[in-house]
Amino acid sequence: SQTIHQWPATLVQPVGSPLSLECTVEGTSNPNLYWYRQAAGRGLQLLFYSVGIGQISSEVPQNLSASRPQDRQFILSSKKLLLSDSGFYLCAATLRASYGYTFGSGTRLTVV
Amino acid sequence: GESVGLHLPTLSVQEGDNSIINCAYSNSASDYFIWYKQESGKGPQFIIDIRSNMDKRQGQRVTVLLNKTVKHLSLQIAATQPGDSAVYFCAEGVGGSNDYKLSFGAGTTVTVRA
């Protein structure tokens, strides 16, 4: 079975500072990878997904970017954080031949 | 469909009673459906899934019902316990495509009263 590792668990960053959130996957190869954001008390918003190394699809235009430098590594970045970037960020993975997502434990980002 | 920007509906249930959580999905081509449970501060966890060639599937204390005619999905929790308090999301997907993505419903916050 696959395991998703996300860090850090919590992060407080000032407006205008850069961001780098990392997600790594164990127990599988060639997964599809996803970044979701969840605002407080709200549902899941898909930000980016990747079907392979270097392949990134963006779902929502925003202040964020994603990269996949290795098969099982997915990174969410920003050059300058905005207050509206605050939220709970979740990484998820699935095998192409499978249908369910496995989620990481999430990163709580607060931009101050 | 996606739940961007929507506040989550709520369900309050007495401990020991049965809970029913409903979800309307949007894509007639979806052939796979999942229910996830998300506890506060944690990532969503898989509860149960169902494929479009079925209309009912049972797990431990949970049952998922699928009505493709009206594009409706429900999750029934038997003998609800305090540990069932969480946000529940339904998700739909179309299998077989390389850029496979799940679409999540708005989510329902379930609170169990002692």
PDB file of C-alpha atoms in Angstrom:
ATOM      1  CA  SER A   1       0.000   0.000   0.000  1.00  0.00           C
ATOM      2  CA  GLN A   2       1.114   3.548  -0.592  1.00  0.00           C
ATOM      3  CA  THR A   3       2.003   6.090   2.094  1.00  0.00           C
ATOM      4  CA  ILE A   4       2.071   9.828   1.598  1.00  0.00           C
ATOM      5  CA  HIS A   5       4.476  11.963   3.606  1.00  0.00           C
ATOM      6  CA  GLN A   6       3.899  15.696   3.883  1.00  0.00           C
ATOM      7  CA  TRP A   7       5.891  18.282   5.772  1.00  0.00           C
ATOM      8  CA  PRO A   8       5.836  20.487   7.610  1.00  0.00           C
ATOM      9  CA  ALA A   9       2.606  19.804   9.500  1.00  0.00           C
ATOM     10  CA  THR A  10       2.117  23.474  10.348  1.00  0.00           C
ATOM     11  CA  LEU A  11       3.664  26.623   8.980  1.00  0.00           C
ATOM     12  CA  VAL A  12       3.270  30.322   9.757  1.00  0.00           C
ATOM     13  CA  GLN A  13       4.704  32.607   7.109  1.00  0.00           C
ATOM     14  CA  PRO A  14       4.633  36.391   6.599  1.00  0.00           C
ATOM     15  CA  VAL A  15       2.993  37.931   3.567  1.00  0.00           C
ATOM     16  CA  GLY A  16       5.466  38.210   0.712  1.00  0.00           C
ATOM     17  CA  SER A  17       7.666  35.337   1.851  1.00  0.00           C
ATOM     18  CA  PRO A  18       8.358  32.254  -0.308  1.00  0.00           C
ATOM     19  CA  LEU A  19       6.807  28.844   0.222  1.00  0.00           C
ATOM     20  CA  SER A  20       7.899  25.287  -0.386  1.00  0.00           C
ATOM     21  CA  LEU A  21       5.786  22.321   0.673  1.00  0.00           C
ATOM     22  CA  GLU A  22       7.013  18.833  -0.048  1.00  0.00           C
ATOM     23  CA  CYS A  23       5.169  15.585  -0.576  1.00  0.00           C
ATOM     24  CA  THR A  24       6.779  12.189  -1.056  1.00  0.00           C
ATOM     25  CA  VAL A  25       5.169   8.856  -1.800  1.00  0.00           C
ATOM     26  CA  GLU A  26       6.233   5.420  -0.633  1.00  0.00           C
ATOM     27  CA  GLY A  27       5.079   2.009  -1.744  1.00  0.00           C
ATOM     28  CA  THR A  28       4.260   2.690  -5.354  1.00  0.00           C
ATOM     29  CA  SER A  29       5.790   3.770  -8.640  1.00  0.00           C
ATOM     30  CA  ASN A  30       4.485   6.104 -11.352  1.00  0.00           C
ATOM     31  CA  PRO A  31       1.601   7.474  -9.289  1.00  0.00           C
ATOM     32  CA  ASN A  32      -0.622  10.349 -10.281  1.00  0.00           C
ATOM     33  CA  LEU A  33      -0.028  13.117  -7.736  1.00  0.00           C
ATOM     34  CA  TYR A  34      -2.345  15.914  -6.641  1.00  0.00           C
ATOM     35  CA  TRP A  35      -2.259  19.068  -4.525  1.00  0.00           C
ATOM     36  CA  TYR A  36      -5.523  20.177  -2.907  1.00  0.00           C
ATOM     37  CA  ARG A  37      -6.270  23.189  -0.730  1.00  0.00           C
ATOM     38  CA  GLN A  38      -8.973  23.305   1.869  1.00  0.00           C
ATOM     39  CA  ALA A  39     -10.037  26.621   3.397  1.00  0.00           C
ATOM     40  CA  ALA A  40     -11.433  26.511   6.943  1.00  0.00           C
ATOM     41  CA  GLY A  41     -14.869  24.882   6.988  1.00  0.00           C
ATOM     42  CA  ARG A  42     -14.902  24.351   3.247  1.00  0.00           C
ATOM     43  CA  GLY A  43     -14.437  21.622   0.684  1.00  0.00           C
ATOM     44  CA  LEU A  44     -11.457  20.433  -1.331  1.00  0.00           C
ATOM     45  CA  GLN A  45     -10.126  22.534  -4.173  1.00  0.00           C
ATOM     46  CA  LEU A  46      -7.824  20.849  -6.691  1.00  0.00           C
ATOM     47  CA  LEU A  47      -4.778  23.043  -7.379  1.00  0.00           C
ATOM     48  CA  PHE A  48      -2.397  20.907  -9.434  1.00  0.00           C
ATOM     49  CA  TYR A  49      -1.989  17.362 -10.616  1.00  0.00           C
ATOM     50  CA  SER A  50       0.813  15.442 -12.260  1.00  0.00           C
ATOM     51  CA  VAL A  51       0.849  12.251 -14.301  1.00  0.00           C
ATOM     52  CA  GLY A  52       4.641  12.020 -14.506  1.00  0.00           C
ATOM     53  CA  ILE A  53       8.005  13.650 -13.840  1.00  0.00           C
ATOM     54  CA  GLY A  54       8.015  17.240 -15.048  1.00  0.00           C
ATOM     55  CA  GLN A  55       4.333  17.072 -16.078  1.00  0.00           C
ATOM     56  CA  ILE A  56       2.147  19.551 -14.184  1.00  0.00           C
ATOM     57  CA  SER A  57      -1.442  20.549 -14.874  1.00  0.00           C
ATOM     58  CA  SER A  58      -2.887  23.594 -13.159  1.00  0.00           C
ATOM     59  CA  GLU A  59      -6.554  23.662 -12.288  1.00  0.00           C
ATOM     60  CA  VAL A  60      -6.874  27.143 -10.832  1.00  0.00           C
ATOM     61  CA  PRO A  61      -4.869  30.265 -11.768  1.00  0.00           C
ATOM     62  CA  GLN A  62      -3.217  31.531  -8.609  1.00  0.00           C
ATOM     63  CA  ASN A  63      -0.115  32.594  -6.778  1.00  0.00           C
ATOM     64  CA  LEU A  64       1.188  29.034  -6.527  1.00  0.00           C
ATOM     65  CA  SER A  65       3.186  26.632  -8.676  1.00  0.00           C
ATOM     66  CA  ALA A  66       4.023  22.948  -8.532  1.00  0.00           C
ATOM     67  CA  SER A  67       6.904  20.781  -9.633  1.00  0.00           C
ATOM     68  CA  ARG A  68       7.649  17.085  -9.822  1.00  0.00           C
ATOM     69  CA  PRO A  69      11.408  16.630  -9.936  1.00  0.00           C
ATOM     70  CA  GLN A  70      11.259  12.910  -9.159  1.00  0.00           C
ATOM     71  CA  ASP A  71       8.687  10.178  -9.683  1.00  0.00           C
ATOM     72  CA  ARG A  72       7.542  10.150  -6.073  1.00  0.00           C
ATOM     73  CA  GLN A  73       8.154  13.779  -5.102  1.00  0.00           C
ATOM     74  CA  PHE A  74       5.687  16.618  -5.548  1.00  0.00           C
ATOM     75  CA  ILE A  75       6.447  20.186  -4.459  1.00  0.00           C
ATOM     76  CA  LEU A  76       4.111  23.142  -4.026  1.00  0.00           C
ATOM     77  CA  SER A  77       5.762  26.562  -4.158  1.00  0.00           C
ATOM     78  CA  SER A  78       5.146  30.257  -4.108  1.00  0.00           C
ATOM     79  CA  LYS A  79       7.533  33.159  -4.655  1.00  0.00           C
ATOM     80  CA  LYS A  80       5.462  35.598  -2.598  1.00  0.00           C
ATOM     81  CA  LEU A  81       2.679  34.440  -0.295  1.00  0.00           C
ATOM     82  CA  LEU A  82      -0.636  36.289  -0.020  1.00  0.00           C
ATOM     83  CA  LEU A  83      -3.017  36.281   2.929  1.00  0.00           C
ATOM     84  CA  SER A  84      -5.476  34.339   0.778  1.00  0.00           C
ATOM     85  CA  ASP A  85      -2.971  31.472   0.466  1.00  0.00           C
ATOM     86  CA  SER A  86      -3.742  30.438   4.038  1.00  0.00           C
ATOM     87  CA  GLY A  87      -5.361  27.031   4.267  1.00  0.00           C
ATOM     88  CA  PHE A  88      -4.892  23.323   4.724  1.00  0.00           C
ATOM     89  CA  TYR A  89      -2.842  21.814   1.906  1.00  0.00           C
ATOM     90  CA  LEU A  90      -3.247  18.159   1.082  1.00  0.00           C
ATOM     91  CA  CYS A  91      -1.179  15.943  -1.174  1.00  0.00           C
ATOM     92  CA  ALA A  92      -2.790  12.853  -2.684  1.00  0.00           C
ATOM     93  CA  ALA A  93      -1.649   9.965  -4.851  1.00  0.00           C
ATOM     94  CA  THR A  94      -3.225   7.255  -6.901  1.00  0.00           C
ATOM     95  CA  LEU A  95      -2.038   4.568  -9.255  1.00  0.00           C
ATOM     96  CA  ARG A  96      -3.256   5.058 -12.775  1.00  0.00           C
ATOM     97  CA  ALA A  97      -4.726   1.588 -12.733  1.00  0.00           C
ATOM     98  CA  SER A  98      -6.479   2.253  -9.447  1.00  0.00           C
ATOM     99  CA  TYR A  99      -9.190   4.671  -8.582  1.00  0.00           C
ATOM    100  CA  GLY A 100      -8.890   5.671  -4.934  1.00  0.00           C
ATOM    101  CA  TYR A 101      -6.747   8.474  -3.609  1.00  0.00           C
ATOM    102  CA  THR A 102      -4.479   8.139  -0.633  1.00  0.00           C
ATOM    103  CA  PHE A 103      -4.087  11.452   1.158  1.00  0.00           C
ATOM    104  CA  GLY A 104      -1.221  12.799   3.204  1.00  0.00           C
ATOM    105  CA  SER A 105      -1.757  14.254   6.651  1.00  0.00           C
ATOM    106  CA  GLY A 106      -1.735  17.805   5.341  1.00  0.00           C
ATOM    107  CA  THR A 107       0.071  21.087   6.053  1.00  0.00           C
ATOM    108  CA  ARG A 108      -1.712  23.888   7.888  1.00  0.00           C
ATOM    109  CA  LEU A 109      -0.406  27.153   6.374  1.00  0.00           C
ATOM    110  CA  THR A 110      -1.171  30.471   8.010  1.00  0.00           C
ATOM    111  CA  VAL A 111      -0.024  33.602   6.216  1.00  0.00           C
ATOM    112  CA  VAL A 112       0.231  36.595   8.556  1.00  0.00           C
TER     113      VAL A 112
ATOM    114  CA  GLY B   1     -18.792  18.362  -8.771  1.00  0.00           C
ATOM    115  CA  GLU B   2     -16.263  20.476  -6.969  1.00  0.00           C
ATOM    116  CA  SER B   3     -17.018  22.241  -3.755  1.00  0.00           C
ATOM    117  CA  VAL B   4     -14.953  25.371  -4.193  1.00  0.00           C
ATOM    118  CA  GLY B   5     -16.111  28.188  -1.948  1.00  0.00           C
ATOM    119  CA  LEU B   6     -19.089  26.347  -0.451  1.00  0.00           C
ATOM    120  CA  HIS B   7     -19.769  26.167   3.259  1.00  0.00           C
ATOM    121  CA  LEU B   8     -20.303  22.632   4.443  1.00  0.00           C
ATOM    122  CA  PRO B   9     -23.805  21.448   5.420  1.00  0.00           C
ATOM    123  CA  THR B  10     -24.167  19.850   8.832  1.00  0.00           C
ATOM    124  CA  LEU B  11     -25.859  16.826  10.367  1.00  0.00           C
ATOM    125  CA  SER B  12     -26.423  16.338  14.082  1.00  0.00           C
ATOM    126  CA  VAL B  13     -27.218  12.794  15.193  1.00  0.00           C
ATOM    127  CA  GLN B  14     -27.849  11.137  18.548  1.00  0.00           C
ATOM    128  CA  GLU B  15     -25.321   8.514  19.570  1.00  0.00           C
ATOM    129  CA  GLY B  16     -26.649   5.079  18.692  1.00  0.00           C
ATOM    130  CA  ASP B  17     -28.941   6.311  15.925  1.00  0.00           C
ATOM    131  CA  ASN B  18     -28.337   5.673  12.246  1.00  0.00           C
ATOM    132  CA  SER B  19     -26.912   8.475  10.085  1.00  0.00           C
ATOM    133  CA  ILE B  20     -27.625   9.111   6.435  1.00  0.00           C
ATOM    134  CA  ILE B  21     -25.395  11.468   4.480  1.00  0.00           C
ATOM    135  CA  ASN B  22     -26.437  12.424   0.975  1.00  0.00           C
ATOM    136  CA  CYS B  23     -24.496  13.552  -2.047  1.00  0.00           C
ATOM    137  CA  ALA B  24     -25.505  14.601  -5.557  1.00  0.00           C
ATOM    138  CA  TYR B  25     -22.893  14.040  -8.236  1.00  0.00           C
ATOM    139  CA  SER B  26     -22.635  15.852 -11.513  1.00  0.00           C
ATOM    140  CA  ASN B  27     -20.994  13.692 -14.183  1.00  0.00           C
ATOM    141  CA  SER B  28     -23.110  11.023 -15.872  1.00  0.00           C
ATOM    142  CA  ALA B  29     -19.906   9.375 -17.116  1.00  0.00           C
ATOM    143  CA  SER B  30     -18.551   8.796 -13.599  1.00  0.00           C
ATOM    144  CA  ASP B  31     -18.085   5.112 -12.910  1.00  0.00           C
ATOM    145  CA  TYR B  32     -16.445   5.121  -9.516  1.00  0.00           C
ATOM    146  CA  PHE B  33     -17.583   6.686  -6.274  1.00  0.00           C
ATOM    147  CA  ILE B  34     -15.909   6.957  -2.891  1.00  0.00           C
ATOM    148  CA  TRP B  35     -16.766   8.208   0.553  1.00  0.00           C
ATOM    149  CA  TYR B  36     -14.024   9.802   2.635  1.00  0.00           C
ATOM    150  CA  LYS B  37     -13.981  10.750   6.309  1.00  0.00           C
ATOM    151  CA  GLN B  38     -11.930  13.701   7.474  1.00  0.00           C
ATOM    152  CA  GLU B  39     -11.298  14.314  11.147  1.00  0.00           C
ATOM    153  CA  SER B  40     -10.213  17.733  12.317  1.00  0.00           C
ATOM    154  CA  GLY B  41      -6.675  18.604  11.283  1.00  0.00           C
ATOM    155  CA  LYS B  42      -6.135  15.369   9.351  1.00  0.00           C
ATOM    156  CA  GLY B  43      -6.209  14.241   5.745  1.00  0.00           C
ATOM    157  CA  PRO B  44      -9.299  12.476   4.365  1.00  0.00           C
ATOM    158  CA  GLN B  45      -9.431   8.721   4.910  1.00  0.00           C
ATOM    159  CA  PHE B  46     -11.109   6.165   2.670  1.00  0.00           C
ATOM    160  CA  ILE B  47     -14.340   4.698   4.049  1.00  0.00           C
ATOM    161  CA  ILE B  48     -16.002   2.769   1.259  1.00  0.00           C
ATOM    162  CA  ASP B  49     -16.274   2.787  -2.514  1.00  0.00           C
ATOM    163  CA  ILE B  50     -18.715   1.581  -5.136  1.00  0.00           C
ATOM    164  CA  ARG B  51     -18.550   1.108  -8.884  1.00  0.00           C
ATOM    165  CA  SER B  52     -21.290   2.132 -11.258  1.00  0.00           C
ATOM    166  CA  ASN B  53     -22.308  -1.458 -11.980  1.00  0.00           C
ATOM    167  CA  MET B  54     -23.546  -1.766  -8.392  1.00  0.00           C
ATOM    168  CA  ASP B  55     -26.296   0.033  -6.484  1.00  0.00           C
ATOM    169  CA  LYS B  56     -25.377  -1.002  -2.956  1.00  0.00           C
ATOM    170  CA  ARG B  57     -22.278  -2.003  -1.067  1.00  0.00           C
ATOM    171  CA  GLN B  58     -21.848  -2.734   2.611  1.00  0.00           C
ATOM    172  CA  GLY B  59     -18.880  -2.419   4.902  1.00  0.00           C
ATOM    173  CA  GLN B  60     -18.463  -2.508   8.628  1.00  0.00           C
ATOM    174  CA  ARG B  61     -21.328  -0.336   9.982  1.00  0.00           C
ATOM    175  CA  VAL B  62     -21.454   1.571   6.689  1.00  0.00           C
ATOM    176  CA  THR B  63     -23.525   1.140   3.544  1.00  0.00           C
ATOM    177  CA  VAL B  64     -23.216   3.099   0.332  1.00  0.00           C
ATOM    178  CA  LEU B  65     -26.183   3.402  -2.014  1.00  0.00           C
ATOM    179  CA  LEU B  66     -25.905   4.580  -5.592  1.00  0.00           C
ATOM    180  CA  ASN B  67     -28.820   5.800  -7.700  1.00  0.00           C
ATOM    181  CA  LYS B  68     -27.501   6.518 -11.181  1.00  0.00           C
ATOM    182  CA  THR B  69     -30.885   7.579 -12.480  1.00  0.00           C
ATOM    183  CA  VAL B  70     -30.926  10.689 -10.310  1.00  0.00           C
ATOM    184  CA  LYS B  71     -27.133  10.858  -9.805  1.00  0.00           C
ATOM    185  CA  HIS B  72     -27.387  10.441  -6.073  1.00  0.00           C
ATOM    186  CA  LEU B  73     -25.070   8.772  -3.610  1.00  0.00           C
ATOM    187  CA  SER B  74     -25.667   8.174   0.090  1.00  0.00           C
ATOM    188  CA  LEU B  75     -23.686   6.884   3.027  1.00  0.00           C
ATOM    189  CA  GLN B  76     -25.471   5.189   5.892  1.00  0.00           C
ATOM    190  CA  ILE B  77     -23.718   4.744   9.211  1.00  0.00           C
ATOM    191  CA  ALA B  78     -25.310   2.301  11.609  1.00  0.00           C
ATOM    192  CA  ALA B  79     -25.321   2.889  15.364  1.00  0.00           C
ATOM    193  CA  THR B  80     -23.421   6.166  15.122  1.00  0.00           C
ATOM    194  CA  GLN B  81     -20.632   6.578  17.652  1.00  0.00           C
ATOM    195  CA  PRO B  82     -18.787   9.676  18.955  1.00  0.00           C
ATOM    196  CA  GLY B  83     -15.787   8.646  16.860  1.00  0.00           C
ATOM    197  CA  ASP B  84     -17.903   9.100  13.749  1.00  0.00           C
ATOM    198  CA  SER B  85     -17.915  12.864  14.258  1.00  0.00           C
ATOM    199  CA  ALA B  86     -16.078  14.231  11.237  1.00  0.00           C
ATOM    200  CA  VAL B  87     -16.551  15.781   7.821  1.00  0.00           C
ATOM    201  CA  TYR B  88     -17.666  13.308   5.162  1.00  0.00           C
ATOM    202  CA  PHE B  89     -16.942  13.825   1.471  1.00  0.00           C
ATOM    203  CA  CYS B  90     -18.256  11.968  -1.517  1.00  0.00           C
ATOM    204  CA  ALA B  91     -16.100  11.789  -4.632  1.00  0.00           C
ATOM    205  CA  GLU B  92     -16.727  10.713  -8.216  1.00  0.00           C
ATOM    206  CA  GLY B  93     -14.336   9.717 -10.971  1.00  0.00           C
ATOM    207  CA  VAL B  94     -14.144   8.407 -14.502  1.00  0.00           C
ATOM    208  CA  GLY B  95     -11.746   5.496 -14.684  1.00  0.00           C
ATOM    209  CA  GLY B  96      -9.266   4.614 -17.369  1.00  0.00           C
ATOM    210  CA  SER B  97      -7.945   8.029 -18.325  1.00  0.00           C
ATOM    211  CA  ASN B  98      -4.300   8.931 -17.816  1.00  0.00           C
ATOM    212  CA  ASP B  99      -5.185  12.256 -16.200  1.00  0.00           C
ATOM    213  CA  TYR B 100      -7.569  10.642 -13.769  1.00  0.00           C
ATOM    214  CA  LYS B 101      -9.062  13.063 -11.242  1.00  0.00           C
ATOM    215  CA  LEU B 102     -11.654  12.725  -8.521  1.00  0.00           C
ATOM    216  CA  SER B 103     -14.243  15.452  -8.067  1.00  0.00           C
ATOM    217  CA  PHE B 104     -15.261  16.008  -4.469  1.00  0.00           C
ATOM    218  CA  GLY B 105     -18.640  17.014  -3.119  1.00  0.00           C
ATOM    219  CA  ALA B 106     -19.138  19.877  -0.701  1.00  0.00           C
ATOM    220  CA  GLY B 107     -18.766  17.712   2.383  1.00  0.00           C
ATOM    221  CA  THR B 108     -21.069  17.234   5.365  1.00  0.00           C
ATOM    222  CA  THR B 109     -20.068  17.888   8.949  1.00  0.00           C
ATOM    223  CA  VAL B 110     -21.459  15.165  11.207  1.00  0.00           C
ATOM    224  CA  THR B 111     -21.711  15.855  14.928  1.00  0.00           C
ATOM    225  CA  VAL B 112     -22.656  13.004  17.247  1.00  0.00           C
ATOM    226  CA  ARG B 113     -24.551  13.992  20.414  1.00  0.00           C
ATOM    227  CA  ALA B 114     -23.947  11.942  23.516  1.00  0.00           C
TER     228      ALA B 114
END
